[in-house]
CSV table of C-alpha atoms and ligand atoms in Angstrom, one decimal:
chain,number,residue,atom,x,y,z
A,1,MET,CA,-0.3,0.0,0.0
A,2,ASN,CA,1.4,3.3,-1.0
A,3,LYS,CA,1.9,5.2,2.1
A,4,GLN,CA,1.3,8.8,1.0
A,5,HIS,CA,-2.4,8.0,-0.1
A,6,SER,CA,-5.0,10.1,1.0
A,7,ILE,CA,-7.8,8.4,3.0
A,8,TYR,CA,-10.1,11.7,3.6
A,9,HIS,CA,-12.3,10.6,0.6
A,10,LEU,CA,-13.1,7.5,2.6
A,11,ALA,CA,-14.8,9.2,4.9
A,12,THR,CA,-18.8,9.9,4.5
A,13,ALA,CA,-19.7,12.8,2.9
A,14,GLY,CA,-21.0,14.3,6.2
A,15,VAL,CA,-17.9,13.6,7.8
A,16,GLN,CA,-15.7,15.3,4.8
A,17,GLY,CA,-18.1,18.5,5.0
A,18,LEU,CA,-17.8,18.8,9.2
A,19,VAL,CA,-15.6,21.7,11.0
A,20,PRO,CA,-14.8,20.1,14.5
A,21,TYR,CA,-16.3,21.9,17.6
A,22,GLN,CA,-13.7,25.0,18.7
A,23,PRO,CA,-13.6,24.9,22.9
A,24,GLY,CA,-12.7,28.0,25.0
A,25,LYS,CA,-8.9,28.6,24.8
A,26,PRO,CA,-7.5,26.6,27.9
A,27,ILE,CA,-5.8,28.6,30.5
A,28,SER,CA,-2.5,26.8,30.2
A,29,GLU,CA,-2.4,27.6,26.7
A,30,LEU,CA,-2.7,31.2,27.2
A,31,GLU,CA,0.0,30.9,29.7
A,32,ARG,CA,2.2,29.5,27.4
A,33,GLU,CA,2.0,31.8,25.2
A,34,LEU,CA,2.3,34.7,27.2
A,35,GLY,CA,4.3,33.3,29.8
A,36,ILE,CA,2.5,34.9,32.7
A,37,GLY,CA,-0.1,33.5,35.2
A,38,ASP,CA,-3.3,34.7,37.0
A,39,ILE,CA,-5.0,34.1,33.9
A,40,VAL,CA,-8.7,34.8,34.1
A,41,LYS,CA,-10.6,32.8,32.0
A,42,LEU,CA,-14.7,33.3,31.6
A,43,ALA,CA,-15.3,31.6,28.5
A,44,SER,CA,-16.9,28.0,29.0
A,45,ASN,CA,-19.6,28.5,31.1
A,46,GLU,CA,-18.1,26.9,34.1
A,47,ASN,CA,-18.6,27.4,37.6
A,48,PRO,CA,-16.1,29.8,39.3
A,49,LEU,CA,-16.8,28.5,42.9
A,50,GLY,CA,-15.3,24.8,41.6
A,51,PRO,CA,-16.9,21.9,42.3
A,52,SER,CA,-18.8,21.1,45.7
A,53,ASP,CA,-16.5,19.5,48.5
A,54,GLN,CA,-18.6,16.8,48.8
A,55,ALA,CA,-18.0,15.8,45.4
A,56,LEU,CA,-14.4,16.2,45.9
A,57,GLU,CA,-14.8,13.7,48.5
A,58,ALA,CA,-16.6,11.4,47.0
A,59,ILE,CA,-14.1,11.4,44.6
A,60,GLN,CA,-11.3,11.0,47.0
A,61,ALA,CA,-13.3,7.9,48.7
A,62,VAL,CA,-13.4,5.9,44.8
A,63,LEU,CA,-9.5,6.2,44.2
A,64,PRO,CA,-8.7,2.7,45.6
A,65,GLU,CA,-11.2,1.9,43.7
A,66,LEU,CA,-10.1,2.4,40.5
A,67,ALA,CA,-9.1,-0.8,39.0
A,68,ARG,CA,-12.7,-1.7,39.1
A,69,TYR,CA,-14.6,-1.3,36.0
A,70,PRO,CA,-17.0,1.5,36.8
A,71,ASP,CA,-20.9,0.8,37.6
A,72,GLY,CA,-22.1,1.0,33.9
A,73,ASN,CA,-25.6,1.5,35.2
A,74,GLY,CA,-24.9,4.1,37.3
A,75,TYR,CA,-27.4,2.5,40.0
A,76,ALA,CA,-26.7,4.8,42.8
A,77,LEU,CA,-26.6,8.4,40.9
A,78,LYS,CA,-30.0,7.2,39.0
A,79,ASN,CA,-31.5,6.4,42.4
A,80,ALA,CA,-30.5,10.0,43.6
A,81,LEU,CA,-31.8,11.7,40.4
A,82,ALA,CA,-35.2,9.5,40.3
A,83,GLU,CA,-35.7,10.8,44.2
A,84,LYS,CA,-35.0,14.2,43.4
A,85,LEU,CA,-36.8,15.0,40.3
A,86,ALA,CA,-40.1,12.6,40.9
A,87,VAL,CA,-39.6,10.5,37.9
A,88,ASP,CA,-38.3,6.8,37.6
A,89,THR,CA,-35.1,5.3,37.1
A,90,SER,CA,-35.9,3.7,33.6
A,91,GLN,CA,-36.3,7.0,32.4
A,92,ILE,CA,-33.3,8.8,33.4
A,93,THR,CA,-29.8,7.5,30.5
A,94,LEU,CA,-26.6,9.2,31.7
A,95,GLY,CA,-24.1,10.5,28.9
A,96,ASN,CA,-20.3,11.4,29.2
A,97,GLY,CA,-21.4,15.1,29.0
A,98,SER,CA,-25.1,16.0,27.9
A,99,ASN,CA,-23.3,16.5,24.6
A,100,GLU,CA,-23.0,12.7,24.7
A,101,LEU,CA,-26.9,12.0,24.6
A,102,LEU,CA,-27.8,14.8,21.7
A,103,GLU,CA,-25.1,12.5,20.0
A,104,LEU,CA,-27.1,9.8,20.7
A,105,VAL,CA,-30.3,10.7,20.1
A,106,ALA,CA,-28.6,11.7,16.4
A,107,ARG,CA,-27.5,8.0,16.1
A,108,VAL,CA,-30.9,6.3,17.1
A,109,PHE,CA,-33.0,8.7,14.7
A,110,LEU,CA,-31.1,10.2,12.0
A,111,THR,CA,-30.1,8.8,8.4
A,112,PRO,CA,-29.0,10.9,5.4
A,113,SER,CA,-32.6,11.3,4.7
A,114,SER,CA,-33.4,12.9,7.7
A,115,GLU,CA,-34.0,16.6,8.8
A,116,VAL,CA,-33.6,18.5,11.7
A,117,VAL,CA,-35.1,21.6,13.0
A,118,PHE,CA,-33.3,24.1,14.9
A,119,SER,CA,-32.8,27.6,15.5
A,120,GLN,CA,-30.4,30.3,14.2
A,121,HIS,CA,-27.9,31.1,17.1
A,122,ALA,CA,-28.4,27.6,18.7
A,123,PHE,CA,-25.9,25.5,20.0
A,124,ALA,CA,-23.0,24.5,17.7
A,125,VAL,CA,-23.3,21.0,18.8
A,126,TYR,CA,-26.7,20.3,16.9
A,127,PRO,CA,-25.3,21.2,13.8
A,128,LEU,CA,-22.1,19.3,14.4
A,129,VAL,CA,-24.3,15.8,15.2
A,130,THR,CA,-27.0,16.4,12.5
A,131,GLN,CA,-24.1,17.0,10.2
A,132,ALA,CA,-21.8,14.0,11.8
A,133,ALA,CA,-24.8,11.4,10.5
A,134,GLY,CA,-25.1,13.1,7.1
A,135,ALA,CA,-29.2,14.5,7.7
A,136,THR,CA,-29.9,18.3,7.2
A,137,ALA,CA,-30.2,20.8,9.2
A,138,ARG,CA,-32.9,23.4,8.8
A,139,VAL,CA,-32.5,26.1,10.8
A,140,ALA,CA,-34.9,28.7,11.6
A,141,ARG,CA,-34.4,32.4,11.7
A,142,ALA,CA,-33.9,33.6,15.2
A,143,LYS,CA,-36.3,36.1,16.8
A,144,ASN,CA,-34.5,38.8,19.0
A,145,HIS,CA,-31.9,36.6,18.9
A,146,GLY,CA,-34.1,33.8,20.4
A,147,HIS,CA,-35.7,30.7,19.1
A,148,ASP,CA,-38.8,31.7,17.2
A,149,LEU,CA,-41.1,28.5,17.9
A,150,ASP,CA,-43.4,29.3,15.0
A,151,ALA,CA,-40.6,29.4,12.2
A,152,MET,CA,-39.3,26.5,13.6
A,153,LEU,CA,-42.8,24.8,13.0
A,154,ALA,CA,-42.7,26.1,9.6
A,155,LEU,CA,-39.7,24.0,8.9
A,156,ILE,CA,-41.4,20.5,10.0
A,157,ASN,CA,-42.0,18.4,7.4
A,158,SER,CA,-42.4,14.5,7.0
A,159,ASP,CA,-38.6,14.2,6.9
A,160,THR,CA,-38.1,15.9,10.1
A,161,ARG,CA,-37.0,13.4,13.1
A,162,ILE,CA,-35.4,15.9,15.5
A,163,VAL,CA,-36.0,19.4,16.7
A,164,PHE,CA,-33.0,20.5,18.9
A,165,ILE,CA,-34.3,23.6,21.6
A,166,ALA,CA,-31.8,24.5,24.4
A,167,ASN,CA,-33.8,26.1,26.8
A,168,PRO,CA,-31.8,28.6,27.9
A,169,ASN,CA,-29.8,29.3,24.7
A,170,ASN,CA,-26.2,29.2,25.0
A,171,PRO,CA,-24.8,31.9,23.6
A,172,THR,CA,-27.7,34.2,23.4
A,173,GLY,CA,-28.9,33.4,27.4
A,174,THR,CA,-32.9,33.9,26.1
A,175,TYR,CA,-35.1,31.6,26.7
A,176,LEU,CA,-38.8,30.4,25.9
A,177,GLN,CA,-41.6,30.4,28.5
A,178,GLU,CA,-43.9,27.7,30.1
A,179,ARG,CA,-47.0,28.6,27.7
A,180,GLU,CA,-45.6,28.8,24.1
A,181,LEU,CA,-42.9,25.9,25.1
A,182,GLN,CA,-45.9,23.7,26.2
A,183,ASP,CA,-47.6,24.4,23.3
A,184,PHE,CA,-44.6,23.9,20.8
A,185,VAL,CA,-44.1,20.5,21.8
A,186,LEU,CA,-47.0,18.6,22.5
A,187,GLY,CA,-48.5,19.7,19.3
A,188,LEU,CA,-45.6,18.0,17.8
A,189,PRO,CA,-46.4,15.5,14.9
A,190,GLU,CA,-45.3,11.8,16.8
A,191,HIS,CA,-42.6,11.3,14.0
A,192,VAL,CA,-40.5,14.2,15.5
A,193,VAL,CA,-38.6,14.0,18.5
A,194,CYS,CA,-38.2,16.6,20.4
A,195,VAL,CA,-34.4,17.4,22.2
A,196,LEU,CA,-34.8,19.8,25.0
A,197,ASP,CA,-31.4,21.1,26.3
A,198,GLU,CA,-32.0,22.2,29.8
A,199,ALA,CA,-27.9,22.7,30.2
A,200,TYR,CA,-28.5,25.9,31.8
A,201,TYR,CA,-31.9,24.5,33.9
A,202,GLU,CA,-30.5,25.2,37.6
A,203,TYR,CA,-29.6,28.9,36.9
A,204,VAL,CA,-33.1,30.1,35.4
A,205,GLN,CA,-35.0,31.5,38.2
A,206,GLN,CA,-38.2,33.0,36.1
A,207,GLN,CA,-41.3,32.4,37.1
A,208,ASP,CA,-42.7,31.9,33.7
A,209,TYR,CA,-39.9,29.0,32.7
A,210,PRO,CA,-40.9,25.8,32.0
A,211,ASP,CA,-41.1,22.5,34.4
A,212,SER,CA,-40.6,20.4,31.2
A,213,LEU,CA,-40.8,16.9,32.9
A,214,THR,CA,-44.3,17.5,33.7
A,215,TRP,CA,-44.6,16.8,29.3
A,216,LEU,CA,-42.4,13.6,29.7
A,217,GLY,CA,-45.9,11.5,30.5
A,218,SER,CA,-47.8,12.4,27.6
A,219,CYS,CA,-45.2,13.1,25.2
A,220,PRO,CA,-42.9,9.6,24.5
A,221,ASN,CA,-40.8,11.4,22.4
A,222,LEU,CA,-39.7,14.0,24.5
A,223,ILE,CA,-36.0,13.8,25.7
A,224,VAL,CA,-34.8,16.5,28.3
A,225,THR,CA,-31.2,16.7,28.7
A,226,ARG,CA,-29.3,18.5,32.0
A,227,THR,CA,-25.7,18.5,33.0
A,228,PHE,CA,-23.7,18.4,35.7
A,229,SER,CA,-21.0,20.9,34.0
A,230,LYS,CA,-22.4,24.0,34.6
A,231,ALA,CA,-24.0,24.7,38.0
A,232,TYR,CA,-22.8,21.6,40.1
A,233,GLY,CA,-19.2,22.8,38.6
A,234,LEU,CA,-18.1,19.2,37.1
A,235,ALA,CA,-17.3,20.2,33.5
A,236,GLY,CA,-13.9,18.6,33.4
A,237,LEU,CA,-15.2,15.1,34.6
A,238,ARG,CA,-17.8,15.0,31.7
A,239,ILE,CA,-21.5,13.8,33.3
A,240,GLY,CA,-24.8,14.3,32.0
A,241,TYR,CA,-28.5,12.7,31.8
A,242,SER,CA,-31.7,12.8,29.9
A,243,LEU,CA,-34.9,12.3,31.1
A,244,SER,CA,-37.2,10.7,28.6
A,245,SER,CA,-40.2,7.8,28.2
A,246,THR,CA,-38.6,4.9,29.6
A,247,GLU,CA,-38.9,3.3,26.1
A,248,MET,CA,-37.0,6.2,24.9
A,249,ALA,CA,-34.6,5.6,27.1
A,250,GLU,CA,-34.3,2.0,25.9
A,251,LEU,CA,-33.5,3.6,22.4
A,252,LEU,CA,-30.8,5.4,23.5
A,253,ASN,CA,-29.4,2.6,25.9
A,254,ARG,CA,-29.0,0.8,22.5
A,255,VAL,CA,-26.1,2.8,21.1
A,256,ARG,CA,-24.3,3.6,24.4
A,257,GLN,CA,-21.0,2.6,25.3
A,258,PRO,CA,-21.5,0.3,28.6
A,259,PHE,CA,-19.2,2.3,31.0
A,260,ASN,CA,-19.8,5.7,29.5
A,261,ASN,CA,-19.0,7.4,32.7
A,262,ASN,CA,-15.7,6.9,34.6
A,263,ALA,CA,-16.5,6.0,38.3
A,264,LEU,CA,-14.8,9.4,39.7
A,265,ALA,CA,-17.8,11.1,37.9
A,266,LEU,CA,-20.8,8.8,39.2
A,267,ALA,CA,-19.7,9.2,42.6
A,268,ALA,CA,-19.2,13.4,42.5
A,269,ALA,CA,-22.3,14.1,40.3
A,270,GLU,CA,-24.3,11.6,43.1
A,271,ALA,CA,-22.4,13.7,46.2
A,272,ALA,CA,-22.8,17.3,44.3
A,273,LEU,CA,-27.1,16.5,43.7
A,274,GLN,CA,-26.7,16.4,48.0
A,275,ASP,CA,-25.0,19.7,48.2
A,276,THR,CA,-27.7,22.0,48.1
A,277,GLN,CA,-25.5,24.9,50.0
A,278,HIS,CA,-23.2,24.8,47.4
A,279,LEU,CA,-26.1,25.2,44.7
A,280,HIS,CA,-27.1,28.3,46.4
A,281,ASN,CA,-23.8,29.9,46.6
A,282,THR,CA,-23.3,29.2,42.8
A,283,LEU,CA,-26.8,31.1,42.2
A,284,GLU,CA,-25.6,33.8,44.4
A,285,VAL,CA,-22.4,34.8,42.9
A,286,ASN,CA,-24.1,34.0,39.4
A,287,ASN,CA,-26.8,36.9,40.2
A,288,ALA,CA,-24.3,39.2,41.8
A,289,GLY,CA,-21.8,38.7,38.7
A,290,MET,CA,-24.7,39.2,36.4
A,291,GLN,CA,-25.6,42.5,37.7
A,292,GLN,CA,-22.0,43.5,37.8
A,293,LEU,CA,-21.7,43.0,34.7
A,294,MET,CA,-24.4,44.6,33.3
A,295,GLN,CA,-23.9,47.8,35.4
A,296,GLY,CA,-20.1,47.7,33.6
A,297,PHE,CA,-21.5,47.4,30.2
A,298,SER,CA,-23.8,50.2,31.2
A,299,GLU,CA,-21.3,52.3,31.9
A,300,LEU,CA,-19.1,51.5,29.1
A,301,GLY,CA,-22.4,52.3,27.0
A,302,LEU,CA,-22.6,49.0,25.4
A,303,GLN,CA,-25.7,46.7,25.1
A,304,TRP,CA,-26.1,43.2,25.9
A,305,ILE,CA,-28.6,40.4,25.1
A,306,PRO,CA,-30.4,39.6,28.4
A,307,SER,CA,-29.5,36.5,29.8
A,308,VAL,CA,-30.9,34.2,32.2
A,309,GLY,CA,-27.8,31.5,32.4
A,310,ASN,CA,-24.5,31.7,33.6
A,311,PHE,CA,-23.1,33.5,30.5
A,312,ILE,CA,-24.0,36.7,28.9
A,313,CYS,CA,-23.5,38.3,25.2
A,314,VAL,CA,-22.4,41.8,25.3
A,315,ASP,CA,-22.6,44.1,21.7
A,316,LEU,CA,-19.2,45.7,20.8
A,317,ARG,CA,-21.2,47.5,17.4
A,318,GLN,CA,-17.7,46.5,16.0
A,319,PRO,CA,-16.1,43.5,14.9
A,320,ALA,CA,-15.4,41.1,18.2
A,321,GLU,CA,-12.3,39.7,17.1
A,322,PRO,CA,-9.9,42.3,17.7
A,323,VAL,CA,-11.3,43.2,20.9
A,324,TYR,CA,-11.5,39.5,21.9
A,325,GLN,CA,-7.6,39.3,21.0
A,326,ALA,CA,-6.6,42.0,22.7
A,327,LEU,CA,-8.0,40.6,26.1
A,328,LEU,CA,-6.3,37.6,25.4
A,329,GLN,CA,-3.2,39.9,25.3
A,330,ARG,CA,-4.0,40.9,28.7
A,331,GLY,CA,-5.0,38.0,30.0
A,332,VAL,CA,-8.5,37.5,29.9
A,333,ILE,CA,-9.8,34.9,27.8
A,334,VAL,CA,-13.7,35.3,26.9
A,335,ARG,CA,-15.5,33.6,23.6
A,336,PRO,CA,-16.0,35.3,20.4
A,337,VAL,CA,-19.3,34.2,19.3
A,338,ALA,CA,-18.9,35.0,14.8
A,339,ASN,CA,-19.6,31.0,14.6
A,340,TYR,CA,-22.7,31.7,15.5
A,341,GLN,CA,-23.5,34.7,13.3
A,342,LEU,CA,-22.7,37.2,16.3
A,343,PRO,CA,-19.8,38.7,14.8
A,344,ASN,CA,-20.0,41.4,17.3
A,345,HIS,CA,-20.7,40.3,20.1
A,346,LEU,CA,-18.4,38.2,22.5
A,347,ARG,CA,-19.8,36.2,25.3
A,348,ILE,CA,-18.7,36.2,28.7
A,349,SER,CA,-19.2,33.5,31.4
A,350,ILE,CA,-20.2,34.8,34.9
A,351,GLY,CA,-16.9,35.0,37.2
A,352,ARG,CA,-16.6,36.0,40.8
A,353,GLN,CA,-16.5,39.9,41.8
A,354,GLN,CA,-12.6,39.7,41.3
A,355,GLU,CA,-12.6,38.0,37.6
A,356,ASN,CA,-15.9,40.3,36.9
A,357,LEU,CA,-13.7,43.3,37.4
A,358,PHE,CA,-10.5,42.5,36.1
A,359,PHE,CA,-12.3,41.4,32.8
A,360,LEU,CA,-14.1,44.8,33.2
A,361,ASP,CA,-11.4,47.3,33.3
A,362,ALA,CA,-9.4,44.8,30.2
A,363,LEU,CA,-12.3,45.4,28.4
A,364,ARG,CA,-12.4,49.1,29.2
A,365,ALA,CA,-8.4,49.3,28.2
A,366,VAL,CA,-9.0,47.3,25.0
A,367,LEU,CA,-11.9,49.8,24.0
A,368,ASN,CA,-10.3,52.8,24.5
A,369,ASP,CA,-7.0,51.4,22.8
A,370,VAL,CA,-9.4,50.5,19.3
A,371,ARG,CA,-11.4,53.7,19.2
B,401,PLP,C1,-22.3,23.2,28.2
B,401,PLP,C2,-23.5,23.2,27.3
B,401,PLP,C3,-24.0,21.6,27.2
B,401,PLP,C4,-23.5,20.4,27.6
B,401,PLP,O1,-22.4,20.3,27.9
B,401,PLP,P1,-21.8,18.6,29.0
B,401,PLP,O2,-20.3,19.3,29.7
B,401,PLP,O3,-21.8,18.0,27.5
B,401,PLP,O4,-22.4,18.6,29.8
B,401,PLP,C5,-25.2,21.3,26.6
B,401,PLP,N1,-26.0,22.4,25.8
B,401,PLP,C6,-25.6,23.3,26.4
B,401,PLP,C7,-26.6,24.7,25.2
B,401,PLP,C8,-24.2,24.0,26.5
B,401,PLP,O5,-24.0,25.1,26.7
């Protein structure tokens, strides 16, 4: 065999056209580039308080057992979740991050002749899993940066197999209210699976935010995904879950790898779930930080997209990329969102007070330089 030959053309058409997901820049990478420490990273919607101490203790306790395979059924964690959320354990599927669940859904339901509907500015993983399956994405225009359910409904046809809805959405932070979303979800045709991505569920305090689990009983094709990566501060361990009908969970289980959740993640997630004080502190820091950033943006004469998550998109009214680069030079990592068709915005994850202050000072200095 010729060692120089390319195998590119052997990949499926969907994979040939794929652009890999671009994660936020890691702190260690910027430290290497700049040769400095004390980097402030507000780029990946991580919990600035870190994980719960109880989760860390649970991890310690598991360390001596690491030669053994983890519990492939996640018995203890599923029971803890079932009790907290008043669902049956058979309705829960655990994933290697909730991202894995999005991929499992695609693998179960999509073929190259399927169509998938989601909104403009929606989470980047939806187009990725759609294209990897060779399916066709139908993207509905956003309304006021949020999901336009009427526009999404208009794109649904007999080939549609999945609708992805992030509530709230990342990167915009917009959310759909109970009434409008319930009408949409319960009105979907039977051949369409609805994925409600609630990665930021714990942060939302709005009264009209839906309790989507109440719809599971009447909607066998609904999947609600949640994660331990955001409010629970366990992004590095990779663990999330979905709630659905038992039948849906059984289908997802067929394509799931037998040990997709590692032992440390299972133990940490179970402990984190019990630490309500840490979650409470997380929300307090987030609320205060959100106020601080909005106040800072006001003082700079900048507008933003109102957000109910742990991040906020600010409108720089100029291309955001140079501002992003200049912030990096000052040791601040935020997230450009041009790949979400928001070229003038930057997404800032809410940090602790000092981090937010450091960012706002850097932003002020950078904007003075480029003006
Ligand atoms: C962060 C995020 C996720 C999931 O992340 P995991 O770490 O894989 O659980 C899912 N959806 C949205 C919209 C997100 O922002």
